[in-house]
């Protein structure tokens, strides 16, 4: 029998545990530092903003963390997600490579983000929290959290980066449909927002600013906690359902990846895919495995940032994280992949890039969209702007396979659909999509204000 197009698992095969890569790393992770004291954070430092269960997961070194049954039941609405063979794309490219994509656009909010919003809402509810505050870039995280809060009966307030709030009204309506309140950031509702609006009333906003607002909201309301959609260890942990399922699905068809590719904003969708494979590379089971992070040239965190301690937000209120960073003051030029506009990156990914275990490549917006369009015209699904960066790398890799006559297995994370990003596709199709400009000057300025950490 020929290999199926969609490799499917049954609902009973939804993973029972998340995988914590920290247990298997051949090095110590640099600790998160307290922003005032400069010493490693203690669980009590995080307690005002996160529920106890998530703080434990954030600092955990256990290899496996059990997924609560209530969370697995909600996962059952869309998980296990399909692993698809991109045969029509392969044919169009004339490549001998096998291309697979793990399709996370099948969740109700349309991206991988509900893999973590659901457990985050669950643990908050279980500890008596009544309301969650968060930030969102392109709106995918805000809508994923709104969805999860609706299912677990929590109120939800979302600070949405202004440029995306204006570009993507339907994401806001989705959040409101799931009962959340969504405001453009910077907003006059917080001190952090007011300060930034006073300096620059026309700012397009940034994730760093929106995080400051959401954190402030959480610490100033006793019934409210903060929720983060990427970057932190517990988010990477939750996303490993992606890679755990993918490993099983590839086993069913008897293949192992030569290359794993994904786009990285804060790093969670791709970490979710590749972390369950990292131990194989480190242990020497699959030493040749390549793991490739893709990012936009307009927000080139891994390819141009230094590896340094920095704040997660613009107001310098979060703990310090050791990561590749463009500087917490970096506000990237507007680009359509709003989810890739963050100045920092998950410390786990950064530590792996620093050691050469994981690679990073940056792509311009227009060639990325060209790749997204080719994917849509062969495979049908319209990718979100973020994973078009991964698709660019996949197509280039598959074309290199054609040159070399090599039948590599390429697996990539298709993190979400682009149904609410059609404005960007319209611009691309009309030939009016532009490359964001001015990154160099912004970068130079932002890097000059990195915090001094001994
Ligand atoms: C948020 C988002 C991203 C970027 O965030 P990561 O944490 O790097 O995954 C990528 N793709 C989609 C569809 C997203 O919604």
Short mmCIF file of C-alpha atoms and ligand atoms in Angstrom, two decimals:
data_model
loop_
_atom_site.label_atom_id
_atom_site.label_comp_id
_atom_site.label_asym_id
_atom_site.label_seq_id
_atom_site.Cartn_x
_atom_site.Cartn_y
_atom_site.Cartn_z
CA UNK A 1 0.00 0.00 0.00
CA UNK A 2 1.25 3.48 -0.72
CA UNK A 3 1.90 5.76 2.21
CA UNK A 4 -1.14 7.77 3.32
CA UNK A 5 -1.33 11.52 2.79
CA UNK A 6 -2.41 12.14 6.38
CA UNK A 7 -0.76 10.04 9.04
CA UNK A 8 -3.33 9.92 11.83
CA UNK A 9 -3.28 8.71 15.42
CA UNK A 10 -6.36 7.85 17.49
CA UNK A 11 -7.53 10.01 20.39
CA UNK A 12 -6.24 7.42 22.86
CA UNK A 13 -2.77 8.22 21.52
CA UNK A 14 -2.85 11.84 22.68
CA UNK A 15 0.32 11.93 24.81
CA UNK A 16 -0.20 11.24 28.52
CA UNK A 17 2.86 13.26 29.55
CA UNK A 18 4.67 16.33 28.30
CA UNK A 19 8.41 15.94 27.72
CA UNK A 20 10.84 18.17 29.62
CA UNK A 21 14.08 18.38 27.65
CA UNK A 22 15.90 19.98 30.60
CA UNK A 23 16.30 16.48 32.05
CA UNK A 24 18.29 15.38 29.01
CA UNK A 25 20.42 18.42 28.19
CA UNK A 26 24.17 17.77 28.46
CA UNK A 27 24.63 21.19 30.09
CA UNK A 28 23.08 23.35 32.81
CA UNK A 29 20.61 26.00 31.72
CA UNK A 30 21.60 29.51 32.84
CA UNK A 31 19.07 30.43 35.55
CA UNK A 32 16.37 33.07 35.23
CA UNK A 33 17.49 36.07 37.34
CA UNK A 34 15.44 38.31 39.61
CA UNK A 35 15.26 41.78 37.98
CA UNK A 36 16.00 43.64 41.25
CA UNK A 37 18.27 41.29 43.17
CA UNK A 38 20.14 39.76 40.24
CA UNK A 39 20.05 36.32 41.93
CA UNK A 40 18.33 33.23 40.46
CA UNK A 41 14.54 33.49 40.81
CA UNK A 42 12.82 31.51 43.55
CA UNK A 43 9.35 30.03 43.12
CA UNK A 44 8.00 32.76 45.45
CA UNK A 45 9.21 35.46 43.04
CA UNK A 46 6.95 34.07 40.31
CA UNK A 47 3.94 33.36 42.54
CA UNK A 48 2.33 36.81 42.08
CA UNK A 49 2.02 36.30 38.34
CA UNK A 50 1.70 32.53 37.74
CA UNK A 51 -0.20 29.73 39.51
CA UNK A 52 1.89 27.36 41.62
CA UNK A 53 1.58 24.42 39.20
CA UNK A 54 3.03 26.45 36.33
CA UNK A 55 5.84 27.85 38.50
CA UNK A 56 6.75 24.26 39.38
CA UNK A 57 6.78 23.30 35.72
CA UNK A 58 8.85 26.36 34.85
CA UNK A 59 11.61 25.27 37.24
CA UNK A 60 11.14 21.50 36.88
CA UNK A 61 13.94 19.11 35.95
CA UNK A 62 11.68 16.02 35.75
CA UNK A 63 11.77 14.34 32.35
CA UNK A 64 8.02 13.72 32.13
CA UNK A 65 5.14 15.82 33.45
CA UNK A 66 1.70 14.20 33.49
CA UNK A 67 -0.99 15.88 31.38
CA UNK A 68 -4.18 16.28 33.46
CA UNK A 69 -7.11 14.25 32.16
CA UNK A 70 -9.25 17.43 31.83
CA UNK A 71 -6.59 18.89 29.52
CA UNK A 72 -6.37 15.71 27.43
CA UNK A 73 -10.15 15.83 27.01
CA UNK A 74 -10.00 19.36 25.61
CA UNK A 75 -7.00 18.39 23.44
CA UNK A 76 -9.34 15.73 22.01
CA UNK A 77 -11.27 18.47 20.21
CA UNK A 78 -8.45 18.63 17.65
CA UNK A 79 -5.58 16.38 18.74
CA UNK A 80 -3.77 14.28 17.70
CA UNK A 81 -3.15 16.67 14.80
CA UNK A 82 -2.36 15.17 11.40
CA UNK A 83 1.16 14.73 10.03
CA UNK A 84 0.74 15.28 6.30
CA UNK A 85 2.91 14.30 3.35
CA UNK A 86 3.23 17.29 1.00
CA UNK A 87 3.21 15.16 -2.16
CA UNK A 88 1.84 17.86 -4.42
CA UNK A 89 4.49 20.32 -3.29
CA UNK A 90 7.20 17.67 -3.80
CA UNK A 91 5.91 17.05 -7.31
CA UNK A 92 5.78 20.75 -8.18
CA UNK A 93 9.40 21.11 -7.01
CA UNK A 94 10.50 17.93 -8.78
CA UNK A 95 12.39 16.96 -5.64
CA UNK A 96 13.27 13.45 -4.49
CA UNK A 97 12.89 14.72 -0.89
CA UNK A 98 10.00 13.57 1.29
CA UNK A 99 8.30 16.61 2.82
CA UNK A 100 6.03 16.25 5.85
CA UNK A 101 4.22 18.96 7.76
CA UNK A 102 2.77 18.72 11.23
CA UNK A 103 -0.50 20.59 10.83
CA UNK A 104 -1.42 22.65 13.89
CA UNK A 105 -3.96 24.84 12.08
CA UNK A 106 -6.73 22.34 12.92
CA UNK A 107 -7.29 23.68 16.47
CA UNK A 108 -10.31 25.94 17.09
CA UNK A 109 -8.16 29.13 17.25
CA UNK A 110 -6.22 27.90 14.21
CA UNK A 111 -2.70 27.54 15.60
CA UNK A 112 -0.52 25.52 17.98
CA UNK A 113 -1.07 28.07 20.76
CA UNK A 114 -4.05 26.26 22.28
CA UNK A 115 -1.67 23.42 23.24
CA UNK A 116 -0.48 25.68 26.06
CA UNK A 117 -3.46 28.03 26.58
CA UNK A 118 -5.63 25.08 27.59
CA UNK A 119 -3.36 23.76 30.37
CA UNK A 120 -2.59 27.31 31.51
CA UNK A 121 -6.30 28.09 31.91
CA UNK A 122 -6.83 24.72 33.60
CA UNK A 123 -4.13 25.22 36.27
CA UNK A 124 -5.22 28.81 36.97
CA UNK A 125 -8.83 27.72 37.40
CA UNK A 126 -7.79 24.83 39.65
CA UNK A 127 -6.01 27.31 41.96
CA UNK A 128 -8.96 29.69 42.21
CA UNK A 129 -7.82 32.40 39.80
CA UNK A 130 -10.76 34.22 38.18
CA UNK A 131 -9.19 36.29 35.43
CA UNK A 132 -6.15 36.10 33.11
CA UNK A 133 -4.33 39.00 31.47
CA UNK A 134 -2.06 38.59 28.51
CA UNK A 135 -0.52 40.23 25.46
CA UNK A 136 -0.86 39.16 21.86
CA UNK A 137 1.03 40.00 18.67
CA UNK A 138 -0.82 38.95 15.56
CA UNK A 139 -3.76 37.84 17.74
CA UNK A 140 -3.21 34.09 17.64
CA UNK A 141 -2.17 33.87 21.28
CA UNK A 142 -4.96 36.19 22.44
CA UNK A 143 -7.54 34.12 20.62
CA UNK A 144 -6.06 30.85 21.89
CA UNK A 145 -6.21 32.12 25.48
CA UNK A 146 -9.72 33.51 24.99
CA UNK A 147 -10.81 30.07 23.75
CA UNK A 148 -9.22 28.28 26.73
CA UNK A 149 -10.60 30.79 29.28
CA UNK A 150 -14.07 30.31 27.80
CA UNK A 151 -13.84 26.54 28.26
CA UNK A 152 -12.64 26.84 31.88
CA UNK A 153 -14.93 29.77 32.77
CA UNK A 154 -12.28 32.46 33.38
CA UNK A 155 -12.41 36.15 32.42
CA UNK A 156 -9.71 37.18 29.94
CA UNK A 157 -8.14 40.55 29.07
CA UNK A 158 -5.88 40.81 26.03
CA UNK A 159 -3.46 43.65 25.21
CA UNK A 160 -2.98 43.42 21.44
CA UNK A 161 0.02 45.04 19.69
CA UNK A 162 -1.46 48.09 18.00
CA UNK A 163 -0.20 47.43 14.47
CA UNK A 164 -1.91 44.01 14.48
CA UNK A 165 -5.04 45.33 16.21
CA UNK A 166 -5.45 47.69 13.26
CA UNK A 167 -4.45 45.12 10.60
CA UNK A 168 -6.44 42.17 11.96
CA UNK A 169 -9.89 43.12 13.28
CA UNK A 170 -11.19 39.57 12.86
CA UNK A 171 -8.75 38.22 15.47
CA UNK A 172 -10.24 40.67 17.97
CA UNK A 173 -13.76 39.57 17.05
CA UNK A 174 -12.72 35.96 17.59
CA UNK A 175 -11.50 36.85 21.09
CA UNK A 176 -14.77 38.65 21.81
CA UNK A 177 -16.73 35.69 20.46
CA UNK A 178 -15.00 33.58 23.12
CA UNK A 179 -15.90 36.20 25.74
CA UNK A 180 -12.58 38.05 26.13
CA UNK A 181 -11.89 41.80 26.24
CA UNK A 182 -9.25 43.02 23.77
CA UNK A 183 -7.62 46.49 23.69
CA UNK A 184 -4.84 47.94 21.49
CA UNK A 185 -1.41 48.21 23.16
CA UNK A 186 -0.01 50.58 24.29
CA UNK A 187 -3.25 51.43 26.07
CA UNK A 188 -4.11 54.17 28.57
CA UNK A 189 -5.35 51.43 30.94
CA UNK A 190 -1.89 50.87 32.48
CA UNK A 191 0.97 53.02 33.75
CA UNK A 192 3.38 51.30 31.32
CA UNK A 193 1.04 52.04 28.42
CA UNK A 194 0.52 55.66 29.46
CA UNK A 195 4.29 56.22 29.70
CA UNK A 196 4.91 54.92 26.19
CA UNK A 197 1.99 56.80 24.67
CA UNK A 198 3.34 60.01 26.22
CA UNK A 199 6.73 59.43 24.54
CA UNK A 200 5.38 58.32 21.17
CA UNK A 201 1.61 58.59 20.60
CA UNK A 202 1.94 57.00 17.11
CA UNK A 203 3.94 53.92 18.14
CA UNK A 204 2.96 50.71 16.35
CA UNK A 205 3.46 48.88 19.64
CA UNK A 206 5.50 45.75 20.32
CA UNK A 207 5.17 42.49 22.20
CA UNK A 208 7.59 43.84 24.80
CA UNK A 209 5.29 46.78 25.53
CA UNK A 210 2.16 44.63 25.57
CA UNK A 211 3.82 42.19 28.02
CA UNK A 212 4.57 45.11 30.37
CA UNK A 213 0.91 46.09 30.30
CA UNK A 214 -0.41 42.58 30.91
CA UNK A 215 2.05 41.93 33.76
CA UNK A 216 1.09 45.23 35.38
CA UNK A 217 -2.60 44.32 35.05
CA UNK A 218 -1.96 40.98 36.80
CA UNK A 219 0.07 42.38 39.69
CA UNK A 220 -2.42 45.18 40.33
CA UNK A 221 -5.53 42.92 40.39
CA UNK A 222 -5.70 40.28 43.13
CA UNK A 223 -8.05 37.98 41.20
CA UNK A 224 -5.83 38.07 38.08
CA UNK A 225 -2.77 36.16 36.91
CA UNK A 226 -0.62 36.65 33.86
CA UNK A 227 -0.34 34.18 31.02
CA UNK A 228 2.45 33.96 28.46
CA UNK A 229 2.08 32.24 25.09
CA UNK A 230 5.72 31.48 24.30
CA UNK A 231 9.36 31.80 25.47
CA UNK A 232 9.12 30.27 28.98
CA UNK A 233 10.04 26.69 29.82
CA UNK A 234 6.51 25.64 30.79
CA UNK A 235 5.19 26.78 27.42
CA UNK A 236 7.85 24.78 25.56
CA UNK A 237 6.92 21.83 27.78
CA UNK A 238 3.23 21.98 26.83
CA UNK A 239 4.05 22.25 23.14
CA UNK A 240 5.99 18.98 23.14
CA UNK A 241 2.73 17.16 22.34
CA UNK A 242 3.54 18.28 18.76
CA UNK A 243 6.86 16.46 18.55
CA UNK A 244 5.78 13.43 20.60
CA UNK A 245 2.92 12.80 18.18
CA UNK A 246 5.16 13.49 15.16
CA UNK A 247 7.70 10.91 16.31
CA UNK A 248 5.00 8.25 16.53
CA UNK A 249 3.50 9.25 13.18
CA UNK A 250 6.87 9.02 11.42
CA UNK A 251 7.47 5.62 13.00
CA UNK A 252 4.19 4.43 11.45
CA UNK A 253 5.57 5.14 7.97
CA UNK A 254 9.11 4.05 8.82
CA UNK A 255 10.94 7.34 8.42
CA UNK A 256 13.18 9.47 10.60
CA UNK A 257 13.80 13.16 9.80
CA UNK A 258 17.05 14.33 8.21
CA UNK A 259 15.99 17.94 8.71
CA UNK A 260 13.48 19.56 11.07
CA UNK A 261 12.40 23.09 10.18
CA UNK A 262 10.18 25.63 11.92
CA UNK A 263 9.63 29.34 12.33
CA UNK A 264 10.53 30.96 15.64
CA UNK A 265 8.95 34.00 17.26
CA UNK A 266 9.38 33.12 20.92
CA UNK A 267 10.15 29.59 19.77
CA UNK A 268 7.25 27.52 21.06
CA UNK A 269 5.80 25.83 17.98
CA UNK A 270 9.17 24.73 16.71
CA UNK A 271 10.50 23.75 20.14
CA UNK A 272 7.34 21.67 20.49
CA UNK A 273 8.26 19.82 17.33
CA UNK A 274 12.00 19.40 17.75
CA UNK A 275 12.61 19.02 21.51
CA UNK A 276 11.48 15.36 21.55
CA UNK A 277 14.13 14.71 18.85
CA UNK A 278 16.98 16.68 20.47
CA UNK A 279 18.08 13.93 22.83
CA UNK A 280 18.60 11.64 19.79
CA UNK A 281 21.03 14.15 18.33
CA UNK A 282 22.82 14.80 21.60
CA UNK A 283 23.08 11.08 22.50
CA UNK A 284 24.49 10.17 19.12
CA UNK A 285 21.38 8.18 18.03
CA UNK A 286 20.83 10.67 15.19
CA UNK A 287 23.99 12.79 15.06
CA UNK A 288 23.31 13.93 11.48
CA UNK A 289 19.86 15.34 12.28
CA UNK A 290 19.69 19.03 11.35
CA UNK A 291 17.37 21.35 13.28
CA UNK A 292 16.77 24.69 11.55
CA UNK A 293 15.06 27.71 13.11
CA UNK A 294 13.77 30.33 10.66
CA UNK A 295 13.10 33.96 11.50
CA UNK A 296 12.44 37.22 9.60
CA UNK A 297 15.37 39.46 8.63
CA UNK A 298 13.33 42.33 10.12
CA UNK A 299 13.44 40.73 13.59
CA UNK A 300 16.67 38.68 13.45
CA UNK A 301 16.95 37.56 17.07
CA UNK A 302 19.00 34.37 16.62
CA UNK A 303 21.02 35.45 13.60
CA UNK A 304 22.05 38.95 14.72
CA UNK A 305 21.38 39.32 18.44
CA UNK A 306 24.02 38.77 21.15
CA UNK A 307 23.57 35.91 23.67
CA UNK A 308 23.01 37.93 26.83
CA UNK A 309 20.76 38.42 29.83
CA UNK A 310 17.82 40.68 29.01
CA UNK A 311 14.34 41.52 30.17
CA UNK A 312 11.33 39.89 28.54
CA UNK A 313 9.48 43.20 28.33
CA UNK A 314 10.05 46.86 27.56
CA UNK A 315 9.35 48.14 31.07
CA UNK A 316 12.08 45.88 32.56
CA UNK A 317 9.61 44.25 34.96
CA UNK A 318 10.08 40.57 34.06
CA UNK A 319 12.90 38.34 35.29
CA UNK A 320 16.12 38.43 33.27
CA UNK A 321 16.46 35.62 30.76
CA UNK A 322 19.70 34.45 29.13
CA UNK A 323 18.81 34.52 25.47
CA UNK A 324 19.66 35.83 22.07
CA UNK A 325 18.09 39.26 22.13
CA UNK A 326 17.71 42.36 20.01
CA UNK A 327 17.35 44.40 23.21
CA UNK A 328 14.14 44.78 25.21
CA UNK A 329 13.70 48.26 23.69
CA UNK A 330 13.66 46.86 20.15
CA UNK A 331 10.43 47.65 18.32
CA UNK A 332 10.66 45.86 14.97
CA UNK A 333 9.38 47.56 11.84
CA UNK A 334 5.81 46.46 11.02
CA UNK A 335 5.84 43.08 9.29
CA UNK A 336 2.96 40.76 8.57
CA UNK A 337 4.30 37.85 10.58
CA UNK A 338 3.26 39.61 13.80
CA UNK A 339 4.00 36.45 15.81
CA UNK A 340 7.68 36.73 14.87
CA UNK A 341 8.14 40.29 16.16
CA UNK A 342 9.51 39.46 19.63
CA UNK A 343 12.93 40.82 20.66
CA UNK A 344 13.99 37.70 22.55
CA UNK A 345 13.72 33.92 22.23
CA UNK A 346 13.06 30.88 24.42
CA UNK A 347 16.16 30.33 26.59
CA UNK A 348 16.07 26.58 25.81
CA UNK A 349 16.35 27.24 22.07
CA UNK A 350 19.05 29.88 22.62
CA UNK A 351 21.19 27.53 24.67
CA UNK A 352 20.95 24.92 21.88
CA UNK A 353 21.78 27.48 19.16
CA UNK A 354 24.73 28.78 21.22
CA UNK A 355 26.15 25.23 21.30
CA UNK A 356 25.60 24.61 17.59
CA UNK A 357 23.04 21.85 18.21
CA UNK A 358 20.36 23.94 16.48
CA UNK A 359 20.89 26.27 13.45
CA UNK A 360 19.20 29.55 12.60
CA UNK A 361 18.44 31.27 9.28
CA UNK A 362 16.72 34.57 8.49
CA UNK A 363 14.45 35.23 5.50
CA UNK A 364 12.96 38.33 3.94
CA UNK A 365 9.19 38.72 4.02
CA UNK A 366 8.59 38.69 0.25
CA UNK A 367 10.41 35.42 -0.58
CA UNK A 368 8.67 33.90 2.46
CA UNK A 369 5.26 34.87 1.08
CA UNK A 370 6.23 33.49 -2.34
CA UNK A 371 6.88 30.16 -0.61
CA UNK A 372 3.59 30.39 1.29
CA UNK A 373 1.75 30.97 -1.94
CA UNK A 374 3.43 28.00 -3.61
CA UNK A 375 2.39 25.87 -0.66
CA UNK A 376 -1.22 27.12 -0.82
CA UNK A 377 -1.35 26.45 -4.55
CA UNK A 378 -0.11 22.88 -4.23
CA UNK A 379 -1.27 21.62 -0.82
CA UNK A 380 -4.35 23.85 -0.55
CA UNK A 381 -4.00 25.06 3.04
CA UNK A 382 -3.20 28.76 3.35
CA UNK A 383 -0.37 29.14 5.88
CA UNK A 384 -0.17 31.95 8.45
CA UNK A 385 2.56 34.50 7.58
CA UNK A 386 4.82 33.14 10.37
CA UNK A 387 5.30 29.60 9.01
CA UNK A 388 5.87 30.92 5.47
CA UNK A 389 9.44 31.55 6.72
CA UNK A 390 9.74 27.85 7.48
CA UNK A 391 8.21 26.93 4.12
CA UNK A 392 10.82 29.11 2.36
CA UNK A 393 13.55 27.08 4.06
CA UNK A 394 11.77 23.79 3.29
CA UNK A 395 11.48 24.61 -0.41
CA UNK A 396 15.12 25.72 -0.61
CA UNK A 397 16.19 22.51 1.15
CA UNK A 398 14.03 20.38 -1.17
CA UNK A 399 15.51 22.11 -4.22
CA UNK A 400 19.01 21.45 -2.86
CA UNK A 401 18.01 17.76 -2.56
CA UNK A 402 17.04 17.87 -6.23
CA UNK A 403 20.48 19.27 -7.19
CA UNK A 404 22.23 16.62 -5.13
CA UNK A 405 19.82 13.80 -6.02
CA UNK A 406 19.21 13.09 -2.33
CA UNK A 407 15.90 11.79 -0.96
CA UNK A 408 16.04 13.46 2.43
CA UNK A 409 13.13 13.45 4.87
CA UNK A 410 12.19 17.04 5.67
CA UNK A 411 9.68 17.63 8.47
CA UNK A 412 8.35 21.05 9.31
CA UNK A 413 5.94 22.70 11.69
CA UNK A 414 2.96 24.27 9.97
CA UNK A 415 2.00 26.24 13.04
CA UNK A 416 -1.27 27.79 11.86
CA UNK A 417 -3.55 28.87 9.07
CA UNK A 418 -3.65 32.31 7.48
CA UNK A 419 -7.40 32.86 7.24
CA UNK A 420 -7.14 36.07 9.24
CA UNK A 421 -4.03 37.25 7.42
CA UNK A 422 -5.50 37.57 3.97
CA UNK A 423 -4.71 41.30 3.93
CA UNK A 424 -1.05 40.32 3.71
CA UNK A 425 -1.78 37.86 0.91
CA UNK A 426 -3.79 40.58 -0.87
CA UNK A 427 -0.76 42.89 -0.72
CA UNK A 428 1.51 40.13 -1.98
CA UNK A 429 -0.83 39.29 -4.86
CA UNK A 430 -1.19 42.97 -5.79
CA UNK A 431 2.60 43.35 -5.80
CA UNK A 432 2.46 45.99 -3.08
CA UNK A 433 3.98 43.96 -0.24
CA UNK A 434 7.17 45.68 0.89
CA UNK A 435 10.22 44.60 2.84
CA UNK A 436 10.25 46.27 6.26
CA UNK A 437 13.01 48.89 6.40
CA UNK A 438 15.18 50.52 9.00
CA UNK A 439 16.07 47.45 11.03
CA UNK A 440 19.81 48.27 11.33
CA UNK A 441 19.32 51.64 12.98
CA UNK A 442 16.64 50.31 15.35
CA UNK A 443 18.87 47.41 16.27
CA UNK A 444 21.90 49.53 17.03
CA UNK A 445 19.86 51.73 19.32
CA UNK A 446 18.12 48.88 21.16
CA UNK A 447 21.33 46.91 21.70
CA UNK A 448 22.90 49.89 23.41
CA UNK A 449 20.44 49.53 26.30
CA UNK A 450 20.98 45.90 27.30
CA UNK A 451 21.10 45.52 31.09
CA UNK A 452 24.50 45.07 32.73
CA UNK A 453 24.62 41.63 34.33
CA UNK A 454 27.86 40.54 35.99
C1 LIG B 1 2.51 32.74 17.59
C2 LIG B 1 2.78 32.03 16.37
C3 LIG B 1 4.09 31.77 15.95
C4 LIG B 1 5.30 32.27 16.69
O1 LIG B 1 5.39 31.88 18.02
P1 LIG B 1 6.30 30.68 18.52
O2 LIG B 1 6.22 30.74 20.00
O3 LIG B 1 7.67 30.91 17.98
O4 LIG B 1 5.69 29.45 17.97
C5 LIG B 1 4.28 31.05 14.79
N1 LIG B 1 3.23 30.63 14.05
C6 LIG B 1 1.97 30.87 14.42
C7 LIG B 1 0.86 30.38 13.56
C8 LIG B 1 1.71 31.55 15.58
O5 LIG B 1 0.45 31.76 15.96
#
